[in-house]
Coordinates of C-alpha atoms in Angstrom, one line a residue:
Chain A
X133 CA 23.6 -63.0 5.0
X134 CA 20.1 -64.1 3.6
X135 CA 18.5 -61.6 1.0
X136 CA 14.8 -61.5 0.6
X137 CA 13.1 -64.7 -0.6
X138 CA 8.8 -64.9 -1.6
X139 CA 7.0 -67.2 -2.9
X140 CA 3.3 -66.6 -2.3
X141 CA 1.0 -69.4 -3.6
X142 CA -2.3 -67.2 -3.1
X143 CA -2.9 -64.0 -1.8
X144 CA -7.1 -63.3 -1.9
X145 CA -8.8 -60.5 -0.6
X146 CA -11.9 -61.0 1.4
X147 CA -13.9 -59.9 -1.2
X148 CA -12.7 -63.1 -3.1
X149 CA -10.5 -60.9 -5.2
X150 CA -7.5 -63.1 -5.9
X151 CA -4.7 -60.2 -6.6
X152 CA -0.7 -62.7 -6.8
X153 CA -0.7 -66.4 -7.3
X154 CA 2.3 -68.3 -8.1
X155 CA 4.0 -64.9 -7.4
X156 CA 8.0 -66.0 -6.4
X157 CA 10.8 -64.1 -6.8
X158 CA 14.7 -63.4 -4.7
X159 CA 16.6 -60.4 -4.1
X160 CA 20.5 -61.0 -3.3
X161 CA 21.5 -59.2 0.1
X162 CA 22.1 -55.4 -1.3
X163 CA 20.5 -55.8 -4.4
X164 CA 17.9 -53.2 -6.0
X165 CA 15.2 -54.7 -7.7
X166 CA 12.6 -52.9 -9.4
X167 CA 9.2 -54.2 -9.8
X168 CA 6.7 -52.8 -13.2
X169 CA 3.8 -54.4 -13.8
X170 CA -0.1 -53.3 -14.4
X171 CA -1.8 -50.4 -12.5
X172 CA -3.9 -52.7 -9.9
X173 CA -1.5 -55.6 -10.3
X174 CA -1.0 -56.0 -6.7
X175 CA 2.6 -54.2 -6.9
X176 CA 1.5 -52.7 -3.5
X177 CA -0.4 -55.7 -2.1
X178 CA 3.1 -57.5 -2.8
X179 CA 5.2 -54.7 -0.4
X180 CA 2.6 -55.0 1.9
X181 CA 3.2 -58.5 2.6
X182 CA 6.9 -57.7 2.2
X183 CA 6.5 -55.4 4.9
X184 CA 4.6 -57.6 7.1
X185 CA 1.8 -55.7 6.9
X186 CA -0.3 -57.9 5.4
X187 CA -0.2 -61.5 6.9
X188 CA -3.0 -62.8 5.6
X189 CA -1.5 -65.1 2.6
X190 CA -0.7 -68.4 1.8
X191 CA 3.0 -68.6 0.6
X192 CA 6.1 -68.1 2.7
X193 CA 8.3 -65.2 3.2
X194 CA 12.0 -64.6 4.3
X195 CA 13.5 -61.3 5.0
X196 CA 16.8 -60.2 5.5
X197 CA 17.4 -60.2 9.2
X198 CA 19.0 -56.9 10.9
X199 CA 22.5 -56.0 10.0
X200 CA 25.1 -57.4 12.6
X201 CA 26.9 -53.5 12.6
X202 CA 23.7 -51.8 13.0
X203 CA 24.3 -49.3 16.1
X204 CA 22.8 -49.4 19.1
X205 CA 19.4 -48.0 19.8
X206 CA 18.6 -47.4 16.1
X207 CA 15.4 -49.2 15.4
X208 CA 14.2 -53.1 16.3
X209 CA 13.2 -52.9 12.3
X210 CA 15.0 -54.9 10.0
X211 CA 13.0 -52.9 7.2
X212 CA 11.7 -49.3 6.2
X213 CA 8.9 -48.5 3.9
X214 CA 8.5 -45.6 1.5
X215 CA 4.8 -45.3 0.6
X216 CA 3.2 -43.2 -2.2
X217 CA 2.6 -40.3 -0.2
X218 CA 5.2 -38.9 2.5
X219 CA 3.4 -40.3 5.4
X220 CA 4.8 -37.7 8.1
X221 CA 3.2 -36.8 10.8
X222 CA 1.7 -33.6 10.3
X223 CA 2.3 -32.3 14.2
X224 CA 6.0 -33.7 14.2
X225 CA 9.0 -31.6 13.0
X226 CA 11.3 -33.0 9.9
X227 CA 13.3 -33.4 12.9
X228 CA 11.1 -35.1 15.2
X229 CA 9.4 -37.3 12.3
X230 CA 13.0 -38.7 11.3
X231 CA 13.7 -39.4 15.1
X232 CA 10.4 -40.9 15.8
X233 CA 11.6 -44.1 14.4
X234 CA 14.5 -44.4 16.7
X235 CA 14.3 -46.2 19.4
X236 CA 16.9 -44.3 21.4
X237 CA 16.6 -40.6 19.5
X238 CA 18.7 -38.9 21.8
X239 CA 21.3 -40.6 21.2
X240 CA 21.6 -39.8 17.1
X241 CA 21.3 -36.5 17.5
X242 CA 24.6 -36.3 15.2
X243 CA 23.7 -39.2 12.6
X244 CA 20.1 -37.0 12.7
X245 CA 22.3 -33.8 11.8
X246 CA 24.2 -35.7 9.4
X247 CA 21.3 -37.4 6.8
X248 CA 19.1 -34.1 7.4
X249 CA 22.5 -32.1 5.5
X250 CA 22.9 -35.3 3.3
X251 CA 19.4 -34.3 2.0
X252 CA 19.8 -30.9 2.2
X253 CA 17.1 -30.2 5.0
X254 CA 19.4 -28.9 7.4
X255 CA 17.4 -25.5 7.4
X256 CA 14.1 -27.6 7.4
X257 CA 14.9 -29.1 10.6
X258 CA 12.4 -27.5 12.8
X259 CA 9.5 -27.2 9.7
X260 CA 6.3 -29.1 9.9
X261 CA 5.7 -31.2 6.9
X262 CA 2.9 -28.5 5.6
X263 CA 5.3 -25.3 5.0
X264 CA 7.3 -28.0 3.1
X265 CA 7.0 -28.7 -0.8
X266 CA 6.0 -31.8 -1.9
X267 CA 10.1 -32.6 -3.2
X268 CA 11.2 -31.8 0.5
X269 CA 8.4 -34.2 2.2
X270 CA 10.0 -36.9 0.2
X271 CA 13.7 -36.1 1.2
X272 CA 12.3 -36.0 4.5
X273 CA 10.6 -39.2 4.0
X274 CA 13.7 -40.8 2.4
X275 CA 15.6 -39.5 5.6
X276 CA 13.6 -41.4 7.6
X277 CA 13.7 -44.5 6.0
X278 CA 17.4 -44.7 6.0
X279 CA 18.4 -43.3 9.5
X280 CA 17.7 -46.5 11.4
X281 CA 20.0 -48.3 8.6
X282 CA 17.2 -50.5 7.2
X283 CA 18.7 -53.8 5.7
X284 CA 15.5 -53.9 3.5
X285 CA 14.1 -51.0 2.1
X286 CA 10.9 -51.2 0.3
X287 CA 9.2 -48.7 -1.7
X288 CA 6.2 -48.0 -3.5
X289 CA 5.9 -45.4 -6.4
X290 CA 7.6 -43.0 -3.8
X291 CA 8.8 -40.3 -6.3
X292 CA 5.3 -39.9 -8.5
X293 CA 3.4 -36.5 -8.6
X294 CA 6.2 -34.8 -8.7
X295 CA 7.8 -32.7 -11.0
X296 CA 10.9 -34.0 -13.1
X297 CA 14.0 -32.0 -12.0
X298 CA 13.1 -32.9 -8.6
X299 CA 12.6 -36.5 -8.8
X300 CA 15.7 -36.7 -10.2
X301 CA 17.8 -35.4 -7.2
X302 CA 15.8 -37.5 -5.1
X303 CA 16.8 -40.8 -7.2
X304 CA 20.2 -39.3 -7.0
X305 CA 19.8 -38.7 -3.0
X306 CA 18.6 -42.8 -3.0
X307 CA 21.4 -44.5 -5.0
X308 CA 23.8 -42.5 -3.2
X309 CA 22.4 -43.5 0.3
X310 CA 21.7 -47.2 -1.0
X311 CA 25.6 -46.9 -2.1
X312 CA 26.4 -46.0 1.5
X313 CA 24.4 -48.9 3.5
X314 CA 23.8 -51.2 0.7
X315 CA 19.7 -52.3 2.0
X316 CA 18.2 -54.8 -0.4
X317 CA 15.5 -52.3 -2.2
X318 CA 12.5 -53.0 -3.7
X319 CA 11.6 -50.2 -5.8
X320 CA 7.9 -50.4 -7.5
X321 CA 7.4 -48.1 -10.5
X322 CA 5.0 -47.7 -13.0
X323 CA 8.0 -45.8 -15.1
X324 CA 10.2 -48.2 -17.2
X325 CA 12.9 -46.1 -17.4
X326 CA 13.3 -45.1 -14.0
X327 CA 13.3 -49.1 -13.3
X328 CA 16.2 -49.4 -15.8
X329 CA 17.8 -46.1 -14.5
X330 CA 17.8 -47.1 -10.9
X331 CA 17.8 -51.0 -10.3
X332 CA 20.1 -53.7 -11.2
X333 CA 17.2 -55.9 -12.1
X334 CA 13.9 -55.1 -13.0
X335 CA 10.6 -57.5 -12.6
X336 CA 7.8 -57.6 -14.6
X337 CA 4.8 -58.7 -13.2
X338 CA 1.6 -60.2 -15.3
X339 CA -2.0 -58.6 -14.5
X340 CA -4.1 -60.3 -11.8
X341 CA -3.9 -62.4 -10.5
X342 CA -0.2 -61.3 -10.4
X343 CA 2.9 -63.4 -10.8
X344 CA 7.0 -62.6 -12.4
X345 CA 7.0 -63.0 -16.3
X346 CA 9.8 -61.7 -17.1
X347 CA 13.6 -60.4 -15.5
X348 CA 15.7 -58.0 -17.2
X349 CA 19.2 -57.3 -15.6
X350 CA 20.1 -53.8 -15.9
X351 CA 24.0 -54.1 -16.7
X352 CA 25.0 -50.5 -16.9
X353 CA 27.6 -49.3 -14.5
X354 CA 27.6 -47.5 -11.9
X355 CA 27.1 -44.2 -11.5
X356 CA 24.5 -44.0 -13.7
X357 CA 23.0 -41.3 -16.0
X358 CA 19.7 -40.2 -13.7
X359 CA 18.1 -38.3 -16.5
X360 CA 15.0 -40.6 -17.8
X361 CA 15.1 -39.5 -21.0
X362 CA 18.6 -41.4 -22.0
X363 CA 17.0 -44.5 -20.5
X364 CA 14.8 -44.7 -23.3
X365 CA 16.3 -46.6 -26.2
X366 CA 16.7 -49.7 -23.6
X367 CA 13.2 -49.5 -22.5
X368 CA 12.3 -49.2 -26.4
X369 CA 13.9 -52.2 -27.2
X370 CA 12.5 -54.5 -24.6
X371 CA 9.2 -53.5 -25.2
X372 CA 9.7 -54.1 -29.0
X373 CA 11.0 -57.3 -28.1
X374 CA 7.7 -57.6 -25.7
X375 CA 4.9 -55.2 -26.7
X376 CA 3.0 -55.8 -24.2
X377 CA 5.5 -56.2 -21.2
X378 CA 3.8 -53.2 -19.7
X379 CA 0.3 -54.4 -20.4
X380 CA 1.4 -57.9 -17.8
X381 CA 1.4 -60.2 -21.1
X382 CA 4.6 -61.7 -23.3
X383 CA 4.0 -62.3 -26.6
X384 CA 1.3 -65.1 -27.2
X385 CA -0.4 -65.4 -24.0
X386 CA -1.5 -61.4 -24.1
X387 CA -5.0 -62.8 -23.4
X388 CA -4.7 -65.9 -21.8
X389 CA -3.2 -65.5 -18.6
X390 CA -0.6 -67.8 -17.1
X391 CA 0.3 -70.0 -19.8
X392 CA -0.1 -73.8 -17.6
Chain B
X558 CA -5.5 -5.6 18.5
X559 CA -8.8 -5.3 16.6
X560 CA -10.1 -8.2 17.6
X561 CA -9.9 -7.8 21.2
X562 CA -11.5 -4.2 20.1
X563 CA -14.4 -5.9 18.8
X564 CA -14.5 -8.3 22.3
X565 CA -14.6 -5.0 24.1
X566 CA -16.8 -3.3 21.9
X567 CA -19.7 -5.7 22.0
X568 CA -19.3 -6.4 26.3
X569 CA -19.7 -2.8 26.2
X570 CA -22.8 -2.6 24.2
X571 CA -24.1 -4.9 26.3
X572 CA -23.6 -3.0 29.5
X573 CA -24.7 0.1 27.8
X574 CA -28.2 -1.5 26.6
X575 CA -28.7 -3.2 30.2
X576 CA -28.1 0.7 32.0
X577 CA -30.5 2.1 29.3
X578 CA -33.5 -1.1 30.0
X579 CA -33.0 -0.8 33.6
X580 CA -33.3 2.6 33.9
X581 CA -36.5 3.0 31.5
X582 CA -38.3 0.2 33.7
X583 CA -37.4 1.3 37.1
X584 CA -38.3 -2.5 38.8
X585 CA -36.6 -4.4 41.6
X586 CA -36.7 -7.5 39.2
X587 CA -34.2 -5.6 36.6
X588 CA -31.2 -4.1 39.1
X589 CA -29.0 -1.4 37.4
X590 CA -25.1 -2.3 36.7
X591 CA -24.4 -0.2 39.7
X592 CA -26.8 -2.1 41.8
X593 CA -25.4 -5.3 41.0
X594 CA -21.7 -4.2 41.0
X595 CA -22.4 -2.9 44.6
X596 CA -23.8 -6.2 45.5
X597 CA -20.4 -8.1 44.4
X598 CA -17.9 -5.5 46.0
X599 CA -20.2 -6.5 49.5
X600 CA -19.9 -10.5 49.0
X601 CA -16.4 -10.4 48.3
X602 CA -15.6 -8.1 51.5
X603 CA -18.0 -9.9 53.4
X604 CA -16.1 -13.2 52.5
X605 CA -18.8 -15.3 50.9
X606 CA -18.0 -14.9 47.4
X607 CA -14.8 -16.6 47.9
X608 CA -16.3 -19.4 49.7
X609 CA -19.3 -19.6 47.4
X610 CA -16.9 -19.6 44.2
X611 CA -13.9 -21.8 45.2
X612 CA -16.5 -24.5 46.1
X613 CA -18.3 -24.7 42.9
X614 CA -14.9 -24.2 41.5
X615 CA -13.8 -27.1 43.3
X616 CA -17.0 -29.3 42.2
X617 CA -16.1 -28.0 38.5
X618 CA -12.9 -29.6 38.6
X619 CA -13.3 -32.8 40.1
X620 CA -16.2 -33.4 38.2
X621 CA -14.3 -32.5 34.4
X622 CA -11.5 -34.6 35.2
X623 CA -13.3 -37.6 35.9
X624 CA -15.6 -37.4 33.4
X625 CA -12.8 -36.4 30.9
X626 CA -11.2 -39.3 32.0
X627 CA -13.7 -41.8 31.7
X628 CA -15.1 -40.5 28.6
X629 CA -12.2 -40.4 26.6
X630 CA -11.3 -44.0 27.7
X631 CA -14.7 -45.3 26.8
X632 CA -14.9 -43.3 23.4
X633 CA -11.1 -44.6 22.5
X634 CA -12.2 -48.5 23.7
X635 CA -15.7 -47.5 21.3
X636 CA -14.1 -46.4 18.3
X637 CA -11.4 -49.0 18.4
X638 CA -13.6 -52.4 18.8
X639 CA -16.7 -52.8 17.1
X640 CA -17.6 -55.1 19.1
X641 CA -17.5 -52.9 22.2
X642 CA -19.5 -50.5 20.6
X643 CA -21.8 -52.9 19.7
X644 CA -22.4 -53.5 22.9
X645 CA -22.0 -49.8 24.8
X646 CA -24.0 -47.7 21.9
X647 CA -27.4 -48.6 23.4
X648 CA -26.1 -47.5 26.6
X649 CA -25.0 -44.5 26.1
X650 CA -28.0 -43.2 23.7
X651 CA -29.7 -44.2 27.0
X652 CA -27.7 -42.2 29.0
X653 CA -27.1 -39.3 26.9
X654 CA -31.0 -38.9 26.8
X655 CA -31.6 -39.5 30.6
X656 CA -32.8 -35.8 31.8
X657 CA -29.7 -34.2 34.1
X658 CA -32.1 -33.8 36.9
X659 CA -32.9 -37.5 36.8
X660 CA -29.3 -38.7 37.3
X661 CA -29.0 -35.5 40.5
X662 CA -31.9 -37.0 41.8
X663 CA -30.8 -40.4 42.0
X664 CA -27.4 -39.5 42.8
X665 CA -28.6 -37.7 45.9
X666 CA -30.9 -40.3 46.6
X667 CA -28.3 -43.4 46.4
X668 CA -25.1 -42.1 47.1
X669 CA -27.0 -39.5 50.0
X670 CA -26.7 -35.5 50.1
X671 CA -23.0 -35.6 49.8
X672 CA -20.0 -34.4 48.0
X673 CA -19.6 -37.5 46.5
X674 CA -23.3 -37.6 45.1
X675 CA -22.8 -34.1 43.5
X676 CA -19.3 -34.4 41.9
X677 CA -20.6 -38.2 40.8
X678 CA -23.6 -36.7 39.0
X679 CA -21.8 -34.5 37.3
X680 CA -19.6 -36.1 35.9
X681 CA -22.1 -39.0 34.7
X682 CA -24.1 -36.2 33.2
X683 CA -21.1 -35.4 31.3
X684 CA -19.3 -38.8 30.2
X685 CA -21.6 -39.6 27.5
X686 CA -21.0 -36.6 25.9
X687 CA -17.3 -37.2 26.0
X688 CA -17.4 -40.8 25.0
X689 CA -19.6 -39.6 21.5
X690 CA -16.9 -36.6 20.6
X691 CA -13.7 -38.6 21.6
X692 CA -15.1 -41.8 19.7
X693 CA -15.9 -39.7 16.5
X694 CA -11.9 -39.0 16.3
X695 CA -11.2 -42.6 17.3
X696 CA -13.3 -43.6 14.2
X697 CA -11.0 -41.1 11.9
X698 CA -7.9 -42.1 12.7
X699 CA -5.8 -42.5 9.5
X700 CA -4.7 -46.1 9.2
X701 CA -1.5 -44.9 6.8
X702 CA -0.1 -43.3 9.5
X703 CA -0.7 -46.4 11.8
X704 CA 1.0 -48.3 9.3
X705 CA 3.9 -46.2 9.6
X706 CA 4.4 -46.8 13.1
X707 CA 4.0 -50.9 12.0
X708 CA 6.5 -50.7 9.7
X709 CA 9.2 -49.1 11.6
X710 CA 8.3 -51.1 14.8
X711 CA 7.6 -48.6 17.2
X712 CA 6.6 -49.2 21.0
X713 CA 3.0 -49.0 21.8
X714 CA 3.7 -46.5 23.6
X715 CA 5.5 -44.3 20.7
X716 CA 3.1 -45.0 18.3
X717 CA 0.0 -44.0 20.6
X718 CA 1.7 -41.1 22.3
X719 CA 3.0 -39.6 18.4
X720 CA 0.7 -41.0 16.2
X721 CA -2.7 -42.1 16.9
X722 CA -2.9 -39.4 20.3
X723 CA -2.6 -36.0 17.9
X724 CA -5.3 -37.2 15.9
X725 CA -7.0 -36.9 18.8
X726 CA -6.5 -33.7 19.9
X727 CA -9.1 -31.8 18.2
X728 CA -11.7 -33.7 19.1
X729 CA -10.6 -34.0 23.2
X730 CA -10.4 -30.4 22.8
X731 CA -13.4 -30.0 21.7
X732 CA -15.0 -32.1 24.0
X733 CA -13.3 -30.6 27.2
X734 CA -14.2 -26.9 26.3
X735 CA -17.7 -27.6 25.2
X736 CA -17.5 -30.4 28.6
X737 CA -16.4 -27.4 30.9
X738 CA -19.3 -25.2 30.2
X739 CA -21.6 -28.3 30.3
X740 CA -20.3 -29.3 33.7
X741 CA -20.5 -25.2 35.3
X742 CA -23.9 -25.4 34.5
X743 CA -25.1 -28.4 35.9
X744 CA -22.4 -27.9 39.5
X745 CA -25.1 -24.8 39.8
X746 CA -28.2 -27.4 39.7
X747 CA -26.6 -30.1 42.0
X748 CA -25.5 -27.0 44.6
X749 CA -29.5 -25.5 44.5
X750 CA -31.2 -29.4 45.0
X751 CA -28.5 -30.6 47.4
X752 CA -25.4 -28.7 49.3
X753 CA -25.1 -25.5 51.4
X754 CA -22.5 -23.7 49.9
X755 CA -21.6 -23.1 46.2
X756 CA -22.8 -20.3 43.2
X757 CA -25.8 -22.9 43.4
X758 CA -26.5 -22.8 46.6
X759 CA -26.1 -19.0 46.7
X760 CA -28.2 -18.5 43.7
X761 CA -31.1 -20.4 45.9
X762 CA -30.8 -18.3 48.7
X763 CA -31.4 -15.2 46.2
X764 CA -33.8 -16.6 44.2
X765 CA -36.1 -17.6 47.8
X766 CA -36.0 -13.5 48.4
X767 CA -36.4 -12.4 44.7
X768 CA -33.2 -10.8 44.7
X769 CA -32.2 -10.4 40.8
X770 CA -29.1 -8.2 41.7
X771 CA -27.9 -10.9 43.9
X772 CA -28.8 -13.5 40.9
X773 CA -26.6 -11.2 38.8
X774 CA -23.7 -10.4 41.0
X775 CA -23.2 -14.2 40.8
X776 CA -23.7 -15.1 37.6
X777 CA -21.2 -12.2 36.7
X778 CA -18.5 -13.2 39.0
X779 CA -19.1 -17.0 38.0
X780 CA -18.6 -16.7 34.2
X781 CA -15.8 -14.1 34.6
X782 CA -14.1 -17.2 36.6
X783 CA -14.7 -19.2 33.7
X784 CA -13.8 -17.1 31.0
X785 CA -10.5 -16.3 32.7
X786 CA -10.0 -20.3 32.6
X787 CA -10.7 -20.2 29.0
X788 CA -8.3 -17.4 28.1
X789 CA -5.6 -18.7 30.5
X790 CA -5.7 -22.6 30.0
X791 CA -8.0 -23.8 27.5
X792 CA -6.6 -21.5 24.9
X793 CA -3.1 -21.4 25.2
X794 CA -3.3 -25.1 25.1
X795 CA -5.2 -24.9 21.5
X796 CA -3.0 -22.9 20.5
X797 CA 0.1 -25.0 21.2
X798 CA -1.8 -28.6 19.9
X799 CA -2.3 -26.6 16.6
X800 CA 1.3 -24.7 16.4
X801 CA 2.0 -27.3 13.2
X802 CA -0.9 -25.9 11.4
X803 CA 0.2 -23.9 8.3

């Protein structure tokens, strides 16, 4: 079983806006990788074309293909997507919006039952997404993107704006699903500590036009301390190593861009 | 409960001032309630209120559903492709300024003094007003929830029927309500230019003799007809498209 594999050469917008070039990077089958880089990097432009979405690139992409033991009537997608904002459908029940992306929904009415108690939305059911909280859109949202047993899961920035107890039971909710199914997950944060809490390897990506400069593996065990706080010291020392990691630049090429 | 007070309240004010004018002016051209309520309990014994209404009724319908049908096909086809509406906007500022009575007219004259020719010009009258309300919502549809249905893969079908169709709704509802009370009124013209039976048609025969209480008894009957419609169709419906509003 393949994992993902990019290498984009050039991705421009048509505004002439060149946002990744030279952008490559692999994620073993079941591996989390979390991608930190720049606000207005392209973090998202690079899920977009993960997803698909965007085709409009010159580079190549392989994805995972769908899981052999993937049940029947699930979803034809190899892949979910967790965006910034829940992205339910407003008219749809929690219910409805995690069945909508089954193909066959009647017939998962007890794997349905079973992730809505998983994320603790069993008396949420029959809600519509407005007389939800904004914690509970994203368990429903997360529900959704791992019902049809995604063997790629992407996500951008999916627990921001929220407060901090909260996020934390949803990153507990995800490694405990991802633990379950084991997706290859692509996780973009702007928060190095939730990188380093969550993934087993983080990226860092430069400023535009975006490529990887650096890889960190994240060798703590499993399970891991969720609270953000006692991530800290490790993202301390990496960015004393780098300073301006976060900023897209390693030490002596902060202004110059890809060192060639 | 207070609400449908206040409904009841202002219907009866109405009825009130209208015994008060009608007695003060004493004329044949302003009938009394009584007048005009004695005028309707003779046309419905005498059959022809039945006749009269289920025809334009009849008219009404046909004539909504095809224009709500070819409207909101156009106006989804308009707000999807650019080109298209590139091509179909001067048209249909053209037709949504052609005068009503021109497009009767022509209907009658082409098509001949048929049902056909009515129920057609009705409808055409109302299309382009469809096609401008339907493509508005077509124009707002929020791409991020599109995406949603990309990413997952679902059918055409799926994705149109649960995610690009209920951001519809508002705007065919709008369109059909504000369509329906469009359409009644111009049945009534196409009956008075061109058939022999209908409100219209009735409305004619009244209007040759002077007969306001006639006029009345008709218009009352009419609109009751379609505000029973309203309360029985157009609003439960509303209610149930908007049941996920918080």
């Amino acid at each position: 079983m393949t994992g993902l594999a990019l290498n984009i050469r050039s991705k421009v917008y048509p505004g002439g806006v060149e946002t990744l070039r030279d952008c490559q990077f692999s994620a073993a089958p079941g591996e989390f990788v979390a991608i930190v880089g720049p606000s207005g990097a392209g973090k998202s432009t690079l899920l977009n074309i993960a997803a698909g979405l965007d085709r409009d690139f010159d580079g190549e992409l392989v994805r995972p293909p769908s899981r052999p033991s993937k049940g029947q009537g699930l979803s034809p997608s190899a892949l979910s997507f967790m965006f910034q904002e829940p992205r339910l459908m407003p008219w749809l029940s929690v219910r409805e919006n995690i069945a909508l992306v089954l193909s066959e929904p009647k017939t998962h009415d007890a794997a349905i039952d079973r992730i809505l108690r998983t994320m603790g939305l069993q008396d949420f059911s029959q809600a519509y997404p407005a007389q939800l909280s904004g914690g509970m859109r994203r368990r429903a949202a997360l529900a959704r993107a791992f019902i049809c047993q995604p063997s790629l899961l992407l996500m951008d920035e999916p627990f921001t704006s929220i407060d901090a107890p909260t996020a934390e039971a949803l990153r507990r909710s995800l490694l405990d699903l991802w633990g379950e199914q084991r997706p290859t997950i692509l996780f973009v944060t702007h928060q190095l500590t939730e990188a380093l809490a969550l993934a087993d390897r983080v990226v860092f990506m430069s400023a535009r036009p975006a490529r990887v400069i650096f890889e960190h593996v994240c060798a703590l065990s499993r399970p891991r301390d969720l609270d953000l706080g006692s991530h800290q010291a490790i993202a301390d020392s990496l960015l004393m190593a780098q300073p301006g990691l976060l900023q897209g630049g390693l030490l002596g090429q902060l202004q110059g861009g890809p060192a060639r | 409960m207070r609400e449908s007070g206040a409904r009841l309240g202002s219907l009866l004010a109405l009825l009130v001032a209208w015994q008060l004018l009608a007695a003060a002016a004493q004329s044949l051209t302003l009938p009394t309630p009584w007048a005009v309520t004695q005028v309707i309990v003779q046309q419905a014994s005498s059959g022809d209120l039945w006749l009269n209404l289920s025809a334009t009724l009849a008219r009404v319908v046909a004539s909504f559903t095809i224009a709500m049908c070819v409207g909101v096909a156009l106006g989804m086809w308009m707000g999807a492709s650019k080109t298209t509406n590139q091509w179909l906007d001067p048209l249909l500022i053209i037709a949504l300024n052609v005068p009503a009575l021109v497009i009767i007219i022509l209907a009658y004259v082409w098509l001949g003094l048929g049902e056909v020719a009515a129920v057609v010009a009705v409808a055409v009258n109302k299309i382009p007003v469809v096609v401008v309300a339907t493509r508005e919502g077509a124009r707002a549809i929020d791409h991020a929830l599109m995406q949603v249905g990309e990413v997952y893969r679902l059918s055409r079908w799926r994705t149109w029927r649960h995610i690009y169709l209920p951001q519809l709704y508002p705007h065919l509802l709008s369109a059909g309500r504000n369509g329906l009370s469009l359409v009644w009124k111009i049945v009534l013209v196409v009956e008075l230019l061109g058939r022999s039976s209908g409100v219209g048609f009735a409305l004619a025969n009244y209007f040759h003799d002077f007969d306001v209480a006639g006029i009345f008894a008709y218009t009352i009957a009419f609109t009751s007809v379609m505000l029973v419609f309203e309360a029985l169709l157009m609003r439960p419906l509303e209610r149930r498209l908007n049941r996920w509003r918080a």
